[in-house]
Amino acid sequence: MPGHPKRVILAGNSSGGHTAIYASFFPEGEDNLYPDVNAKVSGVVDFYGSVSVMREDSNPTTINHLQADSPEGMEMGHVDLRENSDLRRKLSVECNISKDTDIPPVLIIHGTKDRTVNTIGSTDLYLKLKECGKEASYILIKGADHGGGEFTSPAVLKELDAFIKHILA
C-alpha cells in the first residue's frame, strides 16, 4: 500500500493507548513543531489502554492505586486522586468526550483477563464514544492478559488491517 502523508494513525498500548487517544483531540496545527507537516490524526488504535481512573479497580495490580505515589497520582502532580475527583476526571478519557469533541475513529482492543488494567475502563470509553455518536470499534480478546501473542493473532491482525484500510481509504 502506498504511503499516505496526509493520514496519521496513532496507536499505543497500556499508557500509550491513553496517550494516543488524548493526542487525537488536538486540532491540526496546534503546537505543531512542523507546521508544513500534517498533524491531524485520522484514527486511533488503543491496545489495552489505561484510559480511565474513575473506578476503584481500574488498575488492579497497583496496590497504591489513585494514591499520590501511584503512577496516576504522580502523573497528576503527586496528588491523591481519591481526594480530587476533578483531576481524576481530567485524567480519564471518557470524561473528556462529548458530542462536540472532534475525535477520529477509534479501535479499542483489550483482553478479558487483563490483570494490569481492568477491561471495564475500555468498555466505559467505548460506550461513551458510541453515546456521543463517535465512530468506535471494540474487540475483546477472550482470555488475553495485558499484552501477549493473542494481540497479534491472525483474527486480530485481520481486524486491525480492516480498520487501517478504512481510515486510509
Coordinates of N, CA and C in Angstrom, one line a residue:
M1 N 0.9 -1.2 0.0 CA 0.0 0.0 0.0 C 0.9 1.2 0.0
P2 N 0.6 2.2 -0.9 CA 1.5 3.4 -0.9 C 1.3 4.2 0.4
G3 N 2.3 5.1 0.7 CA 2.2 5.9 1.8 C 1.1 6.9 1.7
H4 N 0.6 7.4 2.9 CA -0.4 8.4 3.0 C 0.0 9.5 3.8
P5 N 0.8 10.5 3.3 CA 1.4 11.5 4.1 C 0.4 12.4 4.7
K6 N -0.9 12.4 4.3 CA -1.9 13.3 4.9 C -2.8 12.5 5.9
R7 N -2.4 11.3 6.2 CA -3.2 10.5 7.1 C -2.3 9.9 8.2
V8 N -2.7 10.2 9.4 CA -1.9 9.8 10.6 C -2.8 8.9 11.4
I9 N -2.3 7.7 11.8 CA -3.0 6.8 12.7 C -2.0 6.7 13.9
L10 N -2.6 7.0 15.1 CA -1.8 6.8 16.3 C -2.2 5.5 17.0
A11 N -1.3 4.8 17.5 CA -1.5 3.5 18.2 C -0.7 3.5 19.5
G12 N -1.2 2.8 20.5 CA -0.4 2.7 21.7 C -1.0 1.6 22.6
N13 N -0.1 1.0 23.4 CA -0.6 0.0 24.3 C -0.4 0.5 25.8
S14 N -1.3 0.1 26.6 CA -1.3 0.5 28.0 C -1.4 2.0 28.2
S15 N -0.4 2.6 28.8 CA -0.5 4.1 29.0 C -0.3 4.7 27.6
G16 N 0.3 4.1 26.6 CA 0.4 4.6 25.3 C -1.0 4.7 24.6
G17 N -1.9 3.8 24.9 CA -3.2 3.9 24.4 C -3.9 5.1 24.9
H18 N -3.7 5.5 26.2 CA -4.2 6.7 26.8 C -3.7 7.9 26.0
T19 N -2.4 7.9 25.8 CA -1.7 9.0 25.1 C -2.2 9.2 23.7
A20 N -2.3 8.0 23.0 CA -2.8 8.1 21.6 C -4.2 8.7 21.5
I21 N -5.1 8.3 22.3 CA -6.4 8.9 22.3 C -6.4 10.4 22.6
Y22 N -5.7 10.8 23.7 CA -5.7 12.2 24.0 C -5.0 13.0 22.9
A23 N -4.0 12.5 22.3 CA -3.3 13.2 21.3 C -4.2 13.5 20.1
S24 N -5.1 12.6 19.9 CA -6.0 12.8 18.7 C -7.0 13.9 18.9
F25 N -7.2 14.4 20.2 CA -8.1 15.5 20.5 C -7.6 16.9 19.9
F26 N -6.2 17.0 19.8 CA -5.7 18.3 19.4 C -5.9 18.7 18.0
P27 N -6.4 19.9 17.7 CA -6.7 20.3 16.4 C -5.4 20.4 15.6
E28 N -5.5 20.2 14.3 CA -4.4 20.3 13.4 C -3.7 21.6 13.5
G29 N -2.4 21.5 13.7 CA -1.6 22.8 13.7 C -1.3 23.3 15.1
E30 N -2.1 22.8 16.1 CA -2.0 23.3 17.5 C -0.7 22.8 18.1
D31 N 0.3 23.6 18.4 CA 1.5 23.2 19.0 C 2.3 22.3 18.0
N32 N 2.1 22.4 16.7 CA 2.8 21.6 15.8 C 4.2 22.2 15.5
L33 N 5.2 21.5 15.9 CA 6.6 22.0 15.7 C 7.0 22.1 14.2
Y34 N 6.2 21.3 13.4 CA 6.5 21.3 11.9 C 5.2 21.7 11.2
P35 N 4.9 23.0 11.1 CA 3.7 23.4 10.5 C 3.4 23.0 9.1
D36 N 4.4 22.6 8.3 CA 4.3 22.2 7.0 C 3.9 20.7 6.9
V37 N 3.9 20.0 8.0 CA 3.6 18.6 8.1 C 2.2 18.4 8.7
N38 N 1.4 17.6 8.1 CA 0.1 17.4 8.6 C 0.1 16.6 9.9
A39 N -0.6 17.1 10.9 CA -0.6 16.5 12.2 C -2.0 16.1 12.7
K40 N -2.9 16.2 11.8 CA -4.3 15.8 12.1 C -4.3 14.3 12.2
V41 N -4.9 13.7 13.3 CA -5.0 12.3 13.5 C -6.2 11.8 12.8
S42 N -6.0 10.8 12.0 CA -7.2 10.2 11.2 C -7.8 9.0 11.9
G43 N -7.1 8.3 12.8 CA -7.6 7.2 13.5 C -6.7 6.8 14.7
V44 N -7.3 6.1 15.6 CA -6.5 5.7 16.9 C -6.8 4.2 17.1
V45 N -5.7 3.5 17.5 CA -5.8 2.1 17.9 C -5.3 2.1 19.3
D46 N -6.2 1.7 20.2 CA -5.9 1.6 21.7 C -5.8 0.1 22.1
F47 N -4.6 -0.3 22.3 CA -4.4 -1.7 22.8 C -4.3 -1.7 24.3
Y48 N -5.3 -2.3 24.9 CA -5.5 -2.4 26.4 C -5.0 -1.2 27.2
G49 N -5.5 0.0 26.7 CA -5.1 1.2 27.3 C -5.6 1.5 28.7
S50 N -4.7 2.1 29.5 CA -5.1 2.6 30.8 C -5.8 3.9 30.6
V51 N -7.0 3.9 30.2 CA -7.7 5.1 29.7 C -8.6 5.8 30.8
S52 N -8.7 5.1 32.0 CA -9.6 5.7 33.0 C -9.1 5.4 34.4
V53 N -9.4 6.3 35.3 CA -9.1 6.1 36.7 C -10.4 6.3 37.5
M54 N -11.5 6.3 36.9 CA -12.7 6.6 37.6 C -13.2 5.5 38.5
R55 N -12.8 4.3 38.2 CA -13.3 3.2 39.1 C -12.1 2.8 40.1
E56 N -12.5 2.3 41.2 CA -11.5 2.0 42.2 C -10.6 0.9 41.8
D57 N -11.1 0.0 40.9 CA -10.3 -1.2 40.5 C -9.8 -1.0 39.1
S58 N -9.6 0.2 38.6 CA -9.1 0.3 37.2 C -7.7 -0.2 36.9
N59 N -6.9 -0.2 37.9 CA -5.5 -0.7 37.8 C -5.3 -1.7 38.9
P60 N -5.9 -2.9 38.8 CA -5.9 -3.8 39.9 C -4.6 -4.3 40.5
T61 N -3.5 -4.3 39.7 CA -2.3 -4.8 40.3 C -1.5 -3.7 41.0
T62 N -2.0 -2.5 41.0 CA -1.3 -1.4 41.7 C -1.9 -1.3 43.1
I63 N -1.2 -1.7 44.1 CA -1.7 -1.6 45.5 C -2.1 -0.2 45.9
N64 N -1.3 0.7 45.4 CA -1.4 2.1 45.8 C -2.3 2.9 44.8
H65 N -3.2 2.2 44.1 CA -4.0 2.8 43.1 C -4.7 4.1 43.6
L66 N -4.5 5.2 42.8 CA -5.1 6.5 43.0 C -4.4 7.3 44.1
Q67 N -3.4 6.7 44.8 CA -2.7 7.5 45.8 C -1.6 8.4 45.2
A68 N -1.1 9.3 46.0 CA -0.1 10.3 45.4 C 1.1 9.6 44.8
D69 N 1.5 8.4 45.4 CA 2.7 7.8 44.9 C 2.4 6.7 43.8
S70 N 1.2 6.6 43.4 CA 0.8 5.7 42.3 C 1.2 6.3 40.9
P71 N 1.3 5.5 39.9 CA 1.6 6.1 38.6 C 0.6 7.2 38.2
E72 N -0.7 7.0 38.4 CA -1.6 8.0 38.0 C -1.6 9.2 39.0
G73 N -1.3 9.0 40.2 CA -1.1 10.1 41.2 C 0.1 11.0 40.8
M74 N 1.2 10.3 40.5 CA 2.4 11.0 40.1 C 2.2 11.8 38.8
E75 N 1.4 11.2 37.8 CA 1.2 11.9 36.6 C 0.4 13.2 36.8
M76 N -0.4 13.2 37.8 CA -1.2 14.4 38.1 C -0.5 15.3 39.2
G77 N 0.8 15.2 39.4 CA 1.5 16.1 40.3 C 1.6 15.5 41.7
H78 N 1.7 14.2 41.9 CA 1.8 13.6 43.2 C 0.6 13.9 44.0
V79 N -0.5 13.8 43.5 CA -1.8 14.1 44.1 C -2.5 12.8 44.5
D80 N -3.1 12.8 45.6 CA -4.0 11.6 46.0 C -5.3 11.8 45.2
L81 N -5.5 11.0 44.2 CA -6.7 11.2 43.4 C -8.0 10.7 44.0
R82 N -7.9 10.0 45.1 CA -9.1 9.6 45.9 C -9.7 10.8 46.5
E83 N -8.9 11.9 46.7 CA -9.5 13.1 47.3 C -9.6 14.2 46.2
N84 N -9.4 14.0 44.9 CA -9.5 15.0 43.9 C -10.2 14.5 42.7
S85 N -11.5 14.5 42.7 CA -12.3 14.0 41.6 C -12.2 14.8 40.3
D86 N -11.9 16.1 40.5 CA -11.7 16.9 39.3 C -10.5 16.4 38.5
L87 N -9.4 16.1 39.1 CA -8.2 15.6 38.5 C -8.4 14.2 37.9
R88 N -9.2 13.4 38.7 CA -9.5 12.1 38.2 C -10.2 12.1 36.9
R89 N -11.2 13.0 36.8 CA -12.0 13.2 35.6 C -11.1 13.7 34.4
K90 N -10.2 14.6 34.8 CA -9.3 15.2 33.8 C -8.4 14.1 33.1
L91 N -8.0 13.2 34.0 CA -7.1 12.1 33.5 C -7.8 11.0 32.8
S92 N -9.1 10.8 33.0 CA -9.9 9.8 32.4 C -10.5 10.2 31.1
V93 N -10.2 9.5 30.0 CA -10.5 9.8 28.7 C -12.0 10.0 28.5
E94 N -12.8 9.0 29.0 CA -14.3 9.1 28.7 C -14.9 10.3 29.3
C95 N -14.3 10.9 30.3 CA -14.9 12.1 31.0 C -14.6 13.3 30.2
N96 N -13.8 13.2 29.1 CA -13.4 14.4 28.3 C -13.9 14.3 26.9
I97 N -14.9 13.4 26.7 CA -15.5 13.3 25.4 C -17.0 13.7 25.4
S98 N -17.4 14.5 24.5 CA -18.8 14.9 24.4 C -19.2 14.8 22.9
K99 N -20.4 15.1 22.6 CA -20.9 15.2 21.2 C -20.1 16.2 20.4
D100 N -19.5 17.2 21.0 CA -18.8 18.2 20.4 C -17.3 17.9 20.2
T101 N -16.8 16.9 20.9 CA -15.4 16.5 20.8 C -15.1 16.0 19.4
D102 N -14.1 16.6 18.8 CA -13.6 16.2 17.5 C -12.6 15.1 17.7
I103 N -13.0 13.9 17.4 CA -12.2 12.7 17.7 C -12.3 11.8 16.5
P104 N -11.2 11.3 16.0 CA -11.3 10.4 14.8 C -11.8 9.0 15.2
P105 N -12.0 8.1 14.3 CA -12.4 6.7 14.6 C -11.4 6.1 15.6
V106 N -12.0 5.3 16.5 CA -11.1 4.6 17.5 C -11.4 3.1 17.5
L107 N -10.3 2.4 17.5 CA -10.4 0.9 17.6 C -9.8 0.6 19.0
I108 N -10.5 -0.1 19.8 CA -10.1 -0.5 21.2 C -10.0 -2.0 21.2
I109 N -8.8 -2.5 21.6 CA -8.6 -3.9 21.7 C -8.1 -4.2 23.1
H110 N -8.8 -5.1 23.8 CA -8.5 -5.4 25.2 C -8.7 -6.9 25.5
G111 N -7.9 -7.4 26.4 CA -8.1 -8.8 26.8 C -9.1 -8.9 28.0
T112 N -9.8 -10.0 28.0 CA -10.8 -10.2 29.1 C -10.2 -10.6 30.4
K113 N -8.9 -11.0 30.4 CA -8.2 -11.5 31.7 C -7.1 -10.5 32.0
D114 N -7.2 -9.3 31.6 CA -6.1 -8.3 31.9 C -6.1 -8.1 33.4
R115 N -4.9 -8.4 34.0 CA -4.7 -8.2 35.4 C -4.0 -6.9 35.8
T116 N -3.6 -6.1 34.8 CA -2.9 -4.9 35.0 C -3.9 -3.7 34.8
V117 N -4.6 -3.7 33.8 CA -5.6 -2.6 33.5 C -7.0 -3.3 33.3
N118 N -7.9 -2.9 34.2 CA -9.2 -3.5 34.1 C -9.9 -3.2 32.8
T119 N -10.5 -4.2 32.2 CA -11.2 -4.1 30.9 C -12.3 -3.1 31.0
I120 N -12.9 -2.9 32.1 CA -14.1 -2.0 32.3 C -13.8 -0.6 31.8
G121 N -12.5 -0.2 32.0 CA -12.2 1.2 31.5 C -12.3 1.3 30.0
S122 N -11.9 0.3 29.3 CA -12.1 0.3 27.8 C -13.6 0.2 27.5
T123 N -14.3 -0.6 28.2 CA -15.8 -0.7 28.0 C -16.4 0.7 28.2
D124 N -16.1 1.3 29.3 CA -16.7 2.6 29.6 C -16.3 3.6 28.5
L125 N -15.1 3.6 28.0 CA -14.7 4.5 26.9 C -15.5 4.2 25.6
Y126 N -15.6 2.9 25.3 CA -16.3 2.6 24.1 C -17.8 3.0 24.2
L127 N -18.4 2.8 25.3 CA -19.8 3.2 25.5 C -20.0 4.7 25.4
K128 N -19.0 5.4 25.9 CA -19.1 6.9 25.9 C -18.9 7.4 24.4
L129 N -18.0 6.8 23.7 CA -17.8 7.2 22.3 C -19.1 6.9 21.5
K130 N -19.7 5.8 21.7 CA -20.9 5.5 21.0 C -22.1 6.4 21.4
E131 N -22.2 6.6 22.7 CA -23.2 7.5 23.2 C -23.1 8.9 22.6
C132 N -21.9 9.4 22.3 CA -21.6 10.7 21.7 C -21.6 10.7 20.2
G133 N -22.0 9.5 19.6 CA -22.1 9.5 18.2 C -20.7 9.4 17.5
K134 N -19.7 8.9 18.1 CA -18.4 8.8 17.6 C -18.2 7.4 16.9
E135 N -17.3 7.3 15.9 CA -17.0 6.0 15.3 C -16.0 5.3 16.2
A136 N -16.5 4.1 16.6 CA -15.6 3.3 17.5 C -15.9 1.8 17.3
S137 N -14.9 1.0 17.5 CA -15.0 -0.4 17.4 C -14.3 -1.0 18.7
Y138 N -14.8 -2.1 19.1 CA -14.2 -2.7 20.4 C -14.0 -4.2 20.2
I139 N -12.8 -4.7 20.4 CA -12.5 -6.1 20.3 C -12.1 -6.5 21.7
L140 N -12.8 -7.5 22.2 CA -12.4 -8.1 23.5 C -11.8 -9.5 23.1
I141 N -10.6 -9.7 23.6 CA -9.9 -11.0 23.3 C -10.1 -11.9 24.5
K142 N -10.9 -12.9 24.3 CA -11.2 -13.9 25.4 C -9.9 -14.5 25.9
G143 N -9.7 -14.4 27.2 CA -8.6 -15.0 27.9 C -7.3 -14.2 27.8
A144 N -7.2 -13.1 27.1 CA -5.9 -12.4 27.0 C -5.7 -11.5 28.2
D145 N -4.4 -11.5 28.5 CA -3.9 -10.6 29.7 C -3.5 -9.3 29.1
H146 N -2.6 -8.6 29.8 CA -2.1 -7.3 29.4 C -1.0 -7.5 28.4
G147 N -1.3 -7.6 27.2 CA -0.4 -7.9 26.1 C -0.2 -9.4 25.9
G148 N 0.6 -9.7 25.0 CA 0.8 -11.1 24.7 C 0.5 -11.5 23.2
G149 N 0.8 -12.7 22.8 CA 0.6 -13.1 21.5 C -0.8 -13.1 20.9
E150 N -1.8 -13.1 21.8 CA -3.2 -13.0 21.3 C -3.4 -11.7 20.5
F151 N -2.7 -10.7 20.8 CA -2.9 -9.4 20.2 C -2.3 -9.4 18.8
T152 N -1.6 -10.4 18.4 CA -1.0 -10.5 17.0 C -1.5 -11.7 16.3
S153 N -2.7 -12.3 16.8 CA -3.2 -13.5 16.2 C -3.8 -13.1 14.8
P154 N -3.9 -14.0 13.9 CA -4.5 -13.7 12.6 C -5.8 -13.0 12.6
A155 N -6.7 -13.4 13.6 CA -8.0 -12.8 13.6 C -7.9 -11.3 14.0
V156 N -7.0 -11.0 15.0 CA -6.9 -9.6 15.5 C -6.2 -8.8 14.4
L157 N -5.2 -9.3 13.7 CA -4.5 -8.6 12.7 C -5.4 -8.3 11.5
K158 N -6.3 -9.2 11.2 CA -7.3 -9.0 10.2 C -8.2 -7.8 10.5
E159 N -8.7 -7.7 11.7 CA -9.5 -6.6 12.2 C -8.7 -5.3 12.2
L160 N -7.4 -5.4 12.6 CA -6.6 -4.2 12.6 C -6.3 -3.7 11.2
D161 N -6.1 -4.6 10.3 CA -5.8 -4.3 8.9 C -7.1 -3.7 8.3
A162 N -8.3 -4.2 8.6 CA -9.5 -3.6 8.0 C -9.7 -2.2 8.6
F163 N -9.4 -2.0 9.8 CA -9.5 -0.6 10.4 C -8.6 0.3 9.7
I164 N -7.4 0.0 9.5 CA -6.4 0.8 8.9 C -6.8 1.1 7.5
K165 N -7.2 0.1 6.7 CA -7.6 0.3 5.4 C -8.8 1.3 5.3
H166 N -9.8 1.1 6.3 CA -10.9 2.0 6.3 C -10.5 3.5 6.5
I167 N -9.5 3.7 7.4 CA -9.0 5.0 7.7 C -8.3 5.6 6.5
L168 N -7.5 4.8 5.8 CA -6.7 5.3 4.7 C -7.5 5.4 3.4
A169 N -8.7 4.9 3.4 CA -9.5 4.9 2.1 C -9.8 6.3 1.7

